[in-house]
Amino acid sequence: MDITKIVLRHIKLPLTAPFRTHQGTITNRSLIIVEAHDSEGWCGYGEVTAFNAPFYTYETTSTAWDILINFIIPQIQFGELEHPCDLSKSFQSVMGHPMAKAGLEGAIWDLFSKKQNVSLRELIGGTSETVRAGAVLSLSDSLEEDVRGLKDNGYQRYKLKVNLGQEEELIKKVQKVDPDLPIMIDANGMYSENNIPHLLELDQYGLMMIEQPFQAGDFFLHKKLQKQLKTPICLDESVMSFHDAKQAVELESCKVINIKISRVGGLSEAIKIHDFCLQKDIPVWCGGMVESGISKAHNLALASLPNFTIPGDLSGSSRYFEKDIIKPEIEVVNGMIKVPEQPGIGVEVDKNYLKEVTLDVHQAHVNE
């Protein structure tokens, strides 16, 4: 692929409103934008979506920055890459750090599809030209107002971040706006085995699913709950790889899987999980990470695959940011988002604004 340079940009995007979960609050989104340049002047963009603090997984913006610069980028034989999937072999000697890997692989996927003059959706075999929008509602004093605004825009799924003991109160607030809205709750692993009776009481609300009730990796406890619970369990943090997805399905620990490109180490692994779940009749949806339009564009391509039958964390640029780093920004129209059709991820990066929000830059010249 004749890649000559990898550029990392540590950026900070201000949020329109604080994003709160039981794990903490963020007011600015710190991200790493990855650029892959080749000798012909093409540039592909990826994004590392780790947070500043290790509350979601162990990765952080600073650890991803260090791992990319000192371990991942130096060991890759970029001159031998013929396809983005080839990167996984180079990654094998670096244990973990899927978000760092996913950011680099994303840039390679974008570059490769641009050079092939096809959209990323076409390249990976996506079948949908539009995808359904879903909203994530953080812990907020203006929940009902937020839901009304999202309903007016046609959002087709409402995910509530919850605190232990407040689930019913939050569910009822949303149902007060419209009792027919499709609702799910996201626990981010906060429950314990002692909370199973409490979780069983939530069956009465007919939720779409309960996402990641127990801590990551606890396939046993999720299986125990799913046997008793009518509401489908969806796994998020527990599924860090194809291997995890296979375990979760074979052990019957869940009925739904949330696929996040960054959490599973890149688009190649995400596609493998999608294909496996399609074979096993396990529906999937695309998770979000409060990310910029670059990552959203990658997500839209992934969500165009046929087994993404549930609206994901797919929202417009204005959902979180006053201004995104892409143009035109991603928009929700009547609850739907158009998957970009242009080559690569199909969006143009606003280079001036990207430069404005950049805190630090690292350049690595490769194949020299």
Short mmCIF file of C-alpha atoms in Angstrom, two decimals:
data_model
loop_
_atom_site.label_atom_id
_atom_site.label_comp_id
_atom_site.label_asym_id
_atom_site.label_seq_id
_atom_site.Cartn_x
_atom_site.Cartn_y
_atom_site.Cartn_z
CA MET A 1 0.00 0.00 0.00
CA ASP A 2 3.09 2.24 -0.01
CA ILE A 3 2.32 3.97 3.31
CA THR A 4 4.97 6.58 4.08
CA LYS A 5 3.79 8.37 7.22
CA ILE A 6 1.53 7.87 10.24
CA VAL A 7 0.38 11.01 12.05
CA LEU A 8 -1.25 11.00 15.48
CA ARG A 9 -3.22 14.00 16.69
CA HIS A 10 -4.37 14.29 20.29
CA ILE A 11 -7.49 16.46 20.15
CA LYS A 12 -10.08 17.78 22.58
CA LEU A 13 -13.67 18.49 21.51
CA PRO A 14 -15.99 20.41 23.85
CA LEU A 15 -19.35 18.74 24.48
CA THR A 16 -22.62 20.64 24.21
CA ALA A 17 -23.61 19.23 27.62
CA PRO A 18 -21.90 17.04 30.23
CA PHE A 19 -22.20 13.29 29.60
CA ARG A 20 -22.88 11.54 32.92
CA THR A 21 -23.00 7.87 33.88
CA HIS A 22 -22.67 6.17 37.27
CA GLN A 23 -18.93 5.91 36.47
CA GLY A 24 -18.28 9.61 36.04
CA THR A 25 -18.85 12.77 33.98
CA ILE A 26 -17.08 14.11 30.89
CA THR A 27 -17.36 17.70 29.65
CA ASN A 28 -14.73 17.54 26.90
CA ARG A 29 -13.98 14.59 24.65
CA SER A 30 -10.31 13.72 24.34
CA LEU A 31 -9.53 11.60 21.26
CA ILE A 32 -6.64 10.52 19.07
CA ILE A 33 -7.04 10.99 15.33
CA VAL A 34 -4.82 8.71 13.24
CA GLU A 35 -3.75 9.66 9.72
CA ALA A 36 -2.20 7.16 7.29
CA HIS A 37 -0.43 8.87 4.36
CA ASP A 38 0.91 7.22 1.22
CA SER A 39 3.40 8.26 -1.47
CA GLU A 40 0.63 9.35 -3.86
CA GLY A 41 -0.85 11.90 -1.46
CA TRP A 42 -3.78 9.86 -0.24
CA CYS A 43 -4.71 10.06 3.46
CA GLY A 44 -6.87 7.72 5.52
CA TYR A 45 -8.38 8.63 8.89
CA GLY A 46 -9.01 6.54 11.98
CA GLU A 47 -9.87 7.37 15.57
CA VAL A 48 -8.82 6.06 18.98
CA THR A 49 -11.87 6.39 21.21
CA ALA A 50 -10.36 5.57 24.61
CA PHE A 51 -11.32 7.97 27.40
CA ASN A 52 -8.98 10.05 29.57
CA ALA A 53 -9.63 7.82 32.57
CA PRO A 54 -9.88 3.99 32.68
CA PHE A 55 -13.55 3.79 33.72
CA TYR A 56 -14.83 1.97 30.61
CA THR A 57 -11.86 -0.31 29.98
CA TYR A 58 -8.23 -0.18 31.12
CA GLU A 59 -7.20 1.84 28.07
CA THR A 60 -6.87 5.62 28.22
CA THR A 61 -5.94 8.32 25.73
CA SER A 62 -2.43 8.50 27.18
CA THR A 63 -1.83 4.74 27.20
CA ALA A 64 -3.03 4.44 23.59
CA TRP A 65 -0.74 7.31 22.56
CA ASP A 66 2.26 5.61 24.18
CA ILE A 67 1.46 2.12 22.85
CA LEU A 68 1.01 3.36 19.29
CA ILE A 69 4.23 5.40 19.27
CA ASN A 70 6.53 3.00 21.10
CA PHE A 71 5.21 -0.46 20.25
CA ILE A 72 2.59 -0.80 17.52
CA ILE A 73 3.74 1.58 14.78
CA PRO A 74 7.49 0.71 14.97
CA GLN A 75 6.95 -3.01 14.51
CA ILE A 76 4.60 -2.95 11.51
CA GLN A 77 6.06 -3.70 8.10
CA PHE A 78 3.89 -1.19 6.28
CA GLY A 79 5.51 -1.99 2.93
CA GLU A 80 4.19 -5.55 3.14
CA LEU A 81 0.57 -4.59 3.76
CA GLU A 82 -1.73 -5.51 0.89
CA HIS A 83 -5.02 -5.27 2.78
CA PRO A 84 -6.14 -3.78 6.13
CA CYS A 85 -6.83 -7.28 7.47
CA ASP A 86 -3.07 -7.95 7.25
CA LEU A 87 -2.53 -5.67 10.25
CA SER A 88 -3.87 -8.25 12.69
CA LYS A 89 -0.75 -10.40 12.19
CA SER A 90 1.48 -7.45 13.07
CA PHE A 91 -0.57 -6.77 16.20
CA GLN A 92 -0.13 -10.25 17.65
CA SER A 93 2.98 -9.45 19.68
CA VAL A 94 1.21 -6.57 21.46
CA MET A 95 -1.17 -7.94 24.05
CA GLY A 96 -4.45 -6.09 24.50
CA HIS A 97 -4.86 -2.37 23.70
CA PRO A 98 -7.66 -2.92 21.16
CA MET A 99 -8.62 0.75 20.94
CA ALA A 100 -5.11 1.79 19.96
CA LYS A 101 -5.07 -0.97 17.34
CA ALA A 102 -8.53 -0.07 16.06
CA GLY A 103 -7.59 3.57 15.51
CA LEU A 104 -4.62 2.64 13.32
CA GLU A 105 -6.51 -0.06 11.45
CA GLY A 106 -9.34 2.38 10.80
CA ALA A 107 -6.98 4.78 9.06
CA ILE A 108 -5.68 1.92 6.89
CA TRP A 109 -9.23 0.83 5.97
CA ASP A 110 -10.11 4.40 4.95
CA LEU A 111 -6.91 4.77 2.90
CA PHE A 112 -7.34 1.38 1.22
CA SER A 113 -10.95 2.00 0.19
CA LYS A 114 -10.12 5.49 -1.11
CA LYS A 115 -7.39 4.03 -3.29
CA GLN A 116 -9.88 1.41 -4.54
CA ASN A 117 -12.30 4.28 -5.30
CA VAL A 118 -15.12 2.60 -3.37
CA SER A 119 -16.96 3.48 -0.19
CA LEU A 120 -16.06 1.59 2.96
CA ARG A 121 -19.63 0.28 3.00
CA GLU A 122 -19.21 -1.26 -0.45
CA LEU A 123 -15.77 -2.62 0.39
CA ILE A 124 -16.97 -4.61 3.41
CA GLY A 125 -20.20 -5.78 1.78
CA GLY A 126 -22.67 -3.49 3.52
CA THR A 127 -26.20 -3.79 2.17
CA SER A 128 -28.03 -0.85 3.76
CA GLU A 129 -27.79 2.67 2.34
CA THR A 130 -29.34 4.14 5.50
CA VAL A 131 -29.30 3.03 9.13
CA ARG A 132 -31.67 3.71 11.99
CA ALA A 133 -30.61 6.25 14.60
CA GLY A 134 -30.51 5.41 18.29
CA ALA A 135 -29.86 7.71 21.23
CA VAL A 136 -27.87 7.33 24.44
CA LEU A 137 -29.31 9.26 27.37
CA SER A 138 -26.84 10.06 30.11
CA LEU A 139 -27.89 10.77 33.69
CA SER A 140 -29.48 14.20 33.33
CA ASP A 141 -31.93 16.48 35.10
CA SER A 142 -33.53 17.22 31.72
CA LEU A 143 -34.26 13.62 30.70
CA GLU A 144 -37.86 14.14 29.58
CA GLU A 145 -36.95 17.25 27.60
CA ASP A 146 -34.10 15.37 25.92
CA VAL A 147 -36.39 12.48 25.01
CA ARG A 148 -38.99 14.81 23.50
CA GLY A 149 -36.37 16.42 21.29
CA LEU A 150 -35.02 13.06 20.16
CA LYS A 151 -38.53 11.75 19.50
CA ASP A 152 -39.23 14.79 17.31
CA ASN A 153 -36.14 13.85 15.28
CA GLY A 154 -37.41 10.31 14.88
CA TYR A 155 -34.81 8.44 16.95
CA GLN A 156 -35.80 4.77 17.00
CA ARG A 157 -34.17 3.46 20.20
CA TYR A 158 -33.51 5.02 23.62
CA LYS A 159 -30.67 3.74 25.81
CA LEU A 160 -30.76 4.90 29.42
CA LYS A 161 -27.65 5.08 31.54
CA VAL A 162 -28.84 4.08 35.01
CA ASN A 163 -27.93 4.11 38.67
CA LEU A 164 -28.75 1.20 40.98
CA GLY A 165 -32.22 1.70 42.43
CA GLN A 166 -33.22 4.47 40.01
CA GLU A 167 -33.98 2.31 36.97
CA GLU A 168 -37.77 2.28 37.33
CA GLU A 169 -37.90 6.03 37.92
CA LEU A 170 -35.93 6.72 34.74
CA ILE A 171 -37.89 4.21 32.65
CA LYS A 172 -41.18 5.77 33.78
CA LYS A 173 -39.94 9.26 32.87
CA VAL A 174 -39.31 8.12 29.31
CA GLN A 175 -42.60 6.24 29.12
CA LYS A 176 -44.35 9.38 30.34
CA VAL A 177 -43.24 11.09 27.12
CA ASP A 178 -44.41 8.14 25.01
CA PRO A 179 -45.28 4.68 26.46
CA ASP A 180 -44.41 3.02 23.16
CA LEU A 181 -40.82 4.22 22.85
CA PRO A 182 -38.31 1.33 22.54
CA ILE A 183 -36.20 1.52 25.71
CA MET A 184 -33.13 -0.34 26.93
CA ILE A 185 -30.94 0.27 29.97
CA ASP A 186 -27.16 0.20 30.22
CA ALA A 187 -25.60 -0.74 33.54
CA ASN A 188 -21.92 -0.75 32.52
CA GLY A 189 -21.33 -3.70 34.85
CA MET A 190 -22.54 -2.12 38.10
CA TYR A 191 -24.72 -4.99 39.37
CA SER A 192 -23.67 -7.98 41.50
CA GLU A 193 -25.20 -11.41 41.99
CA ASN A 194 -27.14 -10.05 44.97
CA ASN A 195 -29.00 -7.75 42.59
CA ILE A 196 -30.54 -10.56 40.51
CA PRO A 197 -33.96 -10.34 42.25
CA HIS A 198 -33.98 -6.60 41.56
CA LEU A 199 -33.14 -7.15 37.88
CA LEU A 200 -35.89 -9.75 37.51
CA GLU A 201 -38.42 -7.12 38.60
CA LEU A 202 -37.50 -5.08 35.51
CA ASP A 203 -39.07 -7.74 33.25
CA GLN A 204 -42.42 -6.00 33.79
CA TYR A 205 -41.34 -3.01 31.68
CA GLY A 206 -40.83 -4.91 28.43
CA LEU A 207 -37.38 -3.46 27.79
CA MET A 208 -35.59 -4.15 24.51
CA MET A 209 -32.62 -5.40 26.53
CA ILE A 210 -30.43 -4.84 29.57
CA GLU A 211 -26.87 -4.11 28.53
CA GLN A 212 -23.87 -5.45 30.48
CA PRO A 213 -25.46 -5.86 33.91
CA PHE A 214 -22.42 -7.56 35.48
CA GLN A 215 -18.70 -6.90 35.28
CA ALA A 216 -16.78 -7.57 32.09
CA GLY A 217 -15.78 -11.18 31.49
CA ASP A 218 -18.32 -12.74 33.84
CA PHE A 219 -20.00 -15.06 31.34
CA PHE A 220 -21.21 -17.36 34.15
CA LEU A 221 -23.24 -14.73 36.00
CA HIS A 222 -24.73 -13.35 32.79
CA LYS A 223 -25.77 -16.89 31.84
CA LYS A 224 -27.35 -17.40 35.26
CA LEU A 225 -29.39 -14.21 34.93
CA GLN A 226 -30.40 -14.79 31.31
CA LYS A 227 -31.87 -18.19 32.23
CA GLN A 228 -34.26 -16.44 34.62
CA LEU A 229 -34.82 -13.16 32.78
CA LYS A 230 -37.32 -12.73 29.94
CA THR A 231 -35.64 -9.47 28.87
CA PRO A 232 -32.68 -10.13 26.55
CA ILE A 233 -29.22 -9.50 27.97
CA CYS A 234 -26.81 -7.66 25.70
CA LEU A 235 -23.06 -7.86 26.26
CA ASP A 236 -20.73 -4.91 25.71
CA GLU A 237 -17.55 -4.75 27.80
CA SER A 238 -17.45 -8.55 28.07
CA VAL A 239 -16.89 -8.90 24.33
CA MET A 240 -13.38 -7.66 23.60
CA SER A 241 -12.73 -10.04 20.68
CA PHE A 242 -14.19 -12.66 18.37
CA HIS A 243 -13.17 -15.29 20.93
CA ASP A 244 -15.21 -13.53 23.63
CA ALA A 245 -18.23 -13.27 21.32
CA LYS A 246 -18.05 -16.98 20.56
CA GLN A 247 -17.85 -17.83 24.27
CA ALA A 248 -20.79 -15.57 25.09
CA VAL A 249 -22.99 -17.13 22.43
CA GLU A 250 -21.99 -20.77 23.03
CA LEU A 251 -22.44 -20.39 26.79
CA GLU A 252 -25.83 -18.68 26.25
CA SER A 253 -24.71 -15.72 28.34
CA CYS A 254 -26.67 -13.26 26.21
CA LYS A 255 -29.21 -12.93 23.40
CA VAL A 256 -27.79 -9.76 21.83
CA ILE A 257 -24.27 -8.40 21.27
CA ASN A 258 -23.16 -4.79 21.01
CA ILE A 259 -20.27 -4.51 18.54
CA LYS A 260 -17.92 -1.55 18.93
CA ILE A 261 -15.10 -1.33 16.41
CA SER A 262 -12.77 0.23 18.97
CA ARG A 263 -13.56 -2.21 21.79
CA VAL A 264 -12.86 -5.34 19.71
CA GLY A 265 -9.64 -4.09 18.13
CA GLY A 266 -10.76 -2.91 14.71
CA LEU A 267 -13.13 -3.32 11.81
CA SER A 268 -11.69 -6.69 10.75
CA GLU A 269 -12.54 -8.26 14.13
CA ALA A 270 -15.92 -6.50 14.19
CA ILE A 271 -16.85 -8.04 10.83
CA LYS A 272 -15.86 -11.52 12.08
CA ILE A 273 -18.12 -11.09 15.11
CA HIS A 274 -20.96 -9.89 12.90
CA ASP A 275 -20.62 -12.87 10.56
CA PHE A 276 -20.53 -15.36 13.44
CA CYS A 277 -23.59 -13.84 15.12
CA LEU A 278 -25.43 -13.90 11.79
CA GLN A 279 -24.77 -17.65 11.54
CA LYS A 280 -25.95 -18.16 15.13
CA ASP A 281 -29.05 -15.96 14.75
CA ILE A 282 -27.83 -13.51 17.41
CA PRO A 283 -28.85 -9.92 16.54
CA VAL A 284 -26.20 -7.22 16.87
CA TRP A 285 -26.10 -3.46 17.00
CA CYS A 286 -23.35 -0.87 16.70
CA GLY A 287 -22.21 0.76 19.93
CA GLY A 288 -20.88 4.29 20.25
CA MET A 289 -18.21 5.99 22.32
CA VAL A 290 -19.17 9.70 22.25
CA GLU A 291 -16.87 9.95 19.26
CA SER A 292 -16.23 12.40 16.43
CA GLY A 293 -17.59 12.15 12.90
CA ILE A 294 -14.55 10.16 11.77
CA SER A 295 -15.41 7.27 14.05
CA LYS A 296 -19.13 7.71 13.37
CA ALA A 297 -18.47 7.32 9.63
CA HIS A 298 -16.63 4.04 10.29
CA ASN A 299 -19.56 2.92 12.47
CA LEU A 300 -22.11 3.72 9.78
CA ALA A 301 -20.26 1.52 7.29
CA LEU A 302 -20.17 -1.33 9.82
CA ALA A 303 -23.85 -0.90 10.70
CA SER A 304 -24.79 -1.30 7.03
CA LEU A 305 -24.03 -5.04 7.29
CA PRO A 306 -27.16 -7.24 7.26
CA ASN A 307 -27.21 -8.52 10.86
CA PHE A 308 -27.28 -5.03 12.40
CA THR A 309 -31.03 -5.30 12.91
CA ILE A 310 -31.27 -3.14 16.06
CA PRO A 311 -30.77 0.65 16.01
CA GLY A 312 -27.36 1.37 17.51
CA ASP A 313 -25.65 4.29 19.24
CA LEU A 314 -25.82 6.11 15.91
CA SER A 315 -26.59 9.79 16.17
CA GLY A 316 -25.97 13.06 14.39
CA SER A 317 -22.87 15.18 14.94
CA SER A 318 -24.85 17.79 16.85
CA ARG A 319 -25.94 15.22 19.45
CA TYR A 320 -22.73 15.77 21.42
CA PHE A 321 -20.70 18.51 19.73
CA GLU A 322 -21.32 22.12 18.80
CA LYS A 323 -18.99 21.52 15.88
CA ASP A 324 -17.65 18.26 14.49
CA ILE A 325 -14.30 17.74 12.74
CA ILE A 326 -15.97 16.56 9.53
CA LYS A 327 -18.00 18.32 6.87
CA PRO A 328 -20.76 18.06 6.08
CA GLU A 329 -21.70 16.86 9.53
CA ILE A 330 -23.67 13.66 10.05
CA GLU A 331 -27.40 14.33 10.28
CA VAL A 332 -30.43 12.39 11.44
CA VAL A 333 -33.42 12.83 9.13
CA ASN A 334 -36.70 11.27 10.24
CA GLY A 335 -34.83 8.82 12.44
CA MET A 336 -32.48 7.67 9.71
CA ILE A 337 -28.82 8.36 8.87
CA LYS A 338 -27.49 8.05 5.35
CA VAL A 339 -24.38 5.89 5.05
CA PRO A 340 -21.72 7.97 3.21
CA GLU A 341 -21.33 6.98 -0.46
CA GLN A 342 -18.03 8.66 -1.32
CA PRO A 343 -14.78 6.62 -1.39
CA GLY A 344 -13.40 5.59 1.98
CA ILE A 345 -15.40 6.60 5.04
CA GLY A 346 -17.07 9.11 2.75
CA VAL A 347 -16.68 12.29 4.78
CA GLU A 348 -14.29 15.21 4.46
CA VAL A 349 -12.19 16.18 7.46
CA ASP A 350 -12.30 19.86 8.37
CA LYS A 351 -8.53 20.30 8.53
CA ASN A 352 -8.66 23.84 9.85
CA TYR A 353 -10.88 22.91 12.76
CA LEU A 354 -8.92 19.72 13.35
CA LYS A 355 -5.79 21.82 13.69
CA GLU A 356 -7.61 24.21 16.04
CA VAL A 357 -8.61 21.45 18.48
CA THR A 358 -5.27 19.59 18.31
CA LEU A 359 -3.28 19.50 21.55
CA ASP A 360 -0.31 17.43 20.38
CA VAL A 361 1.02 15.89 17.18
CA HIS A 362 3.34 12.93 16.55
CA GLN A 363 4.66 11.96 13.11
CA ALA A 364 6.22 8.61 12.30
CA HIS A 365 7.87 8.21 8.91
CA VAL A 366 7.72 4.58 7.83
CA ASN A 367 9.20 2.49 4.99
CA GLU A 368 12.32 4.68 4.85
#
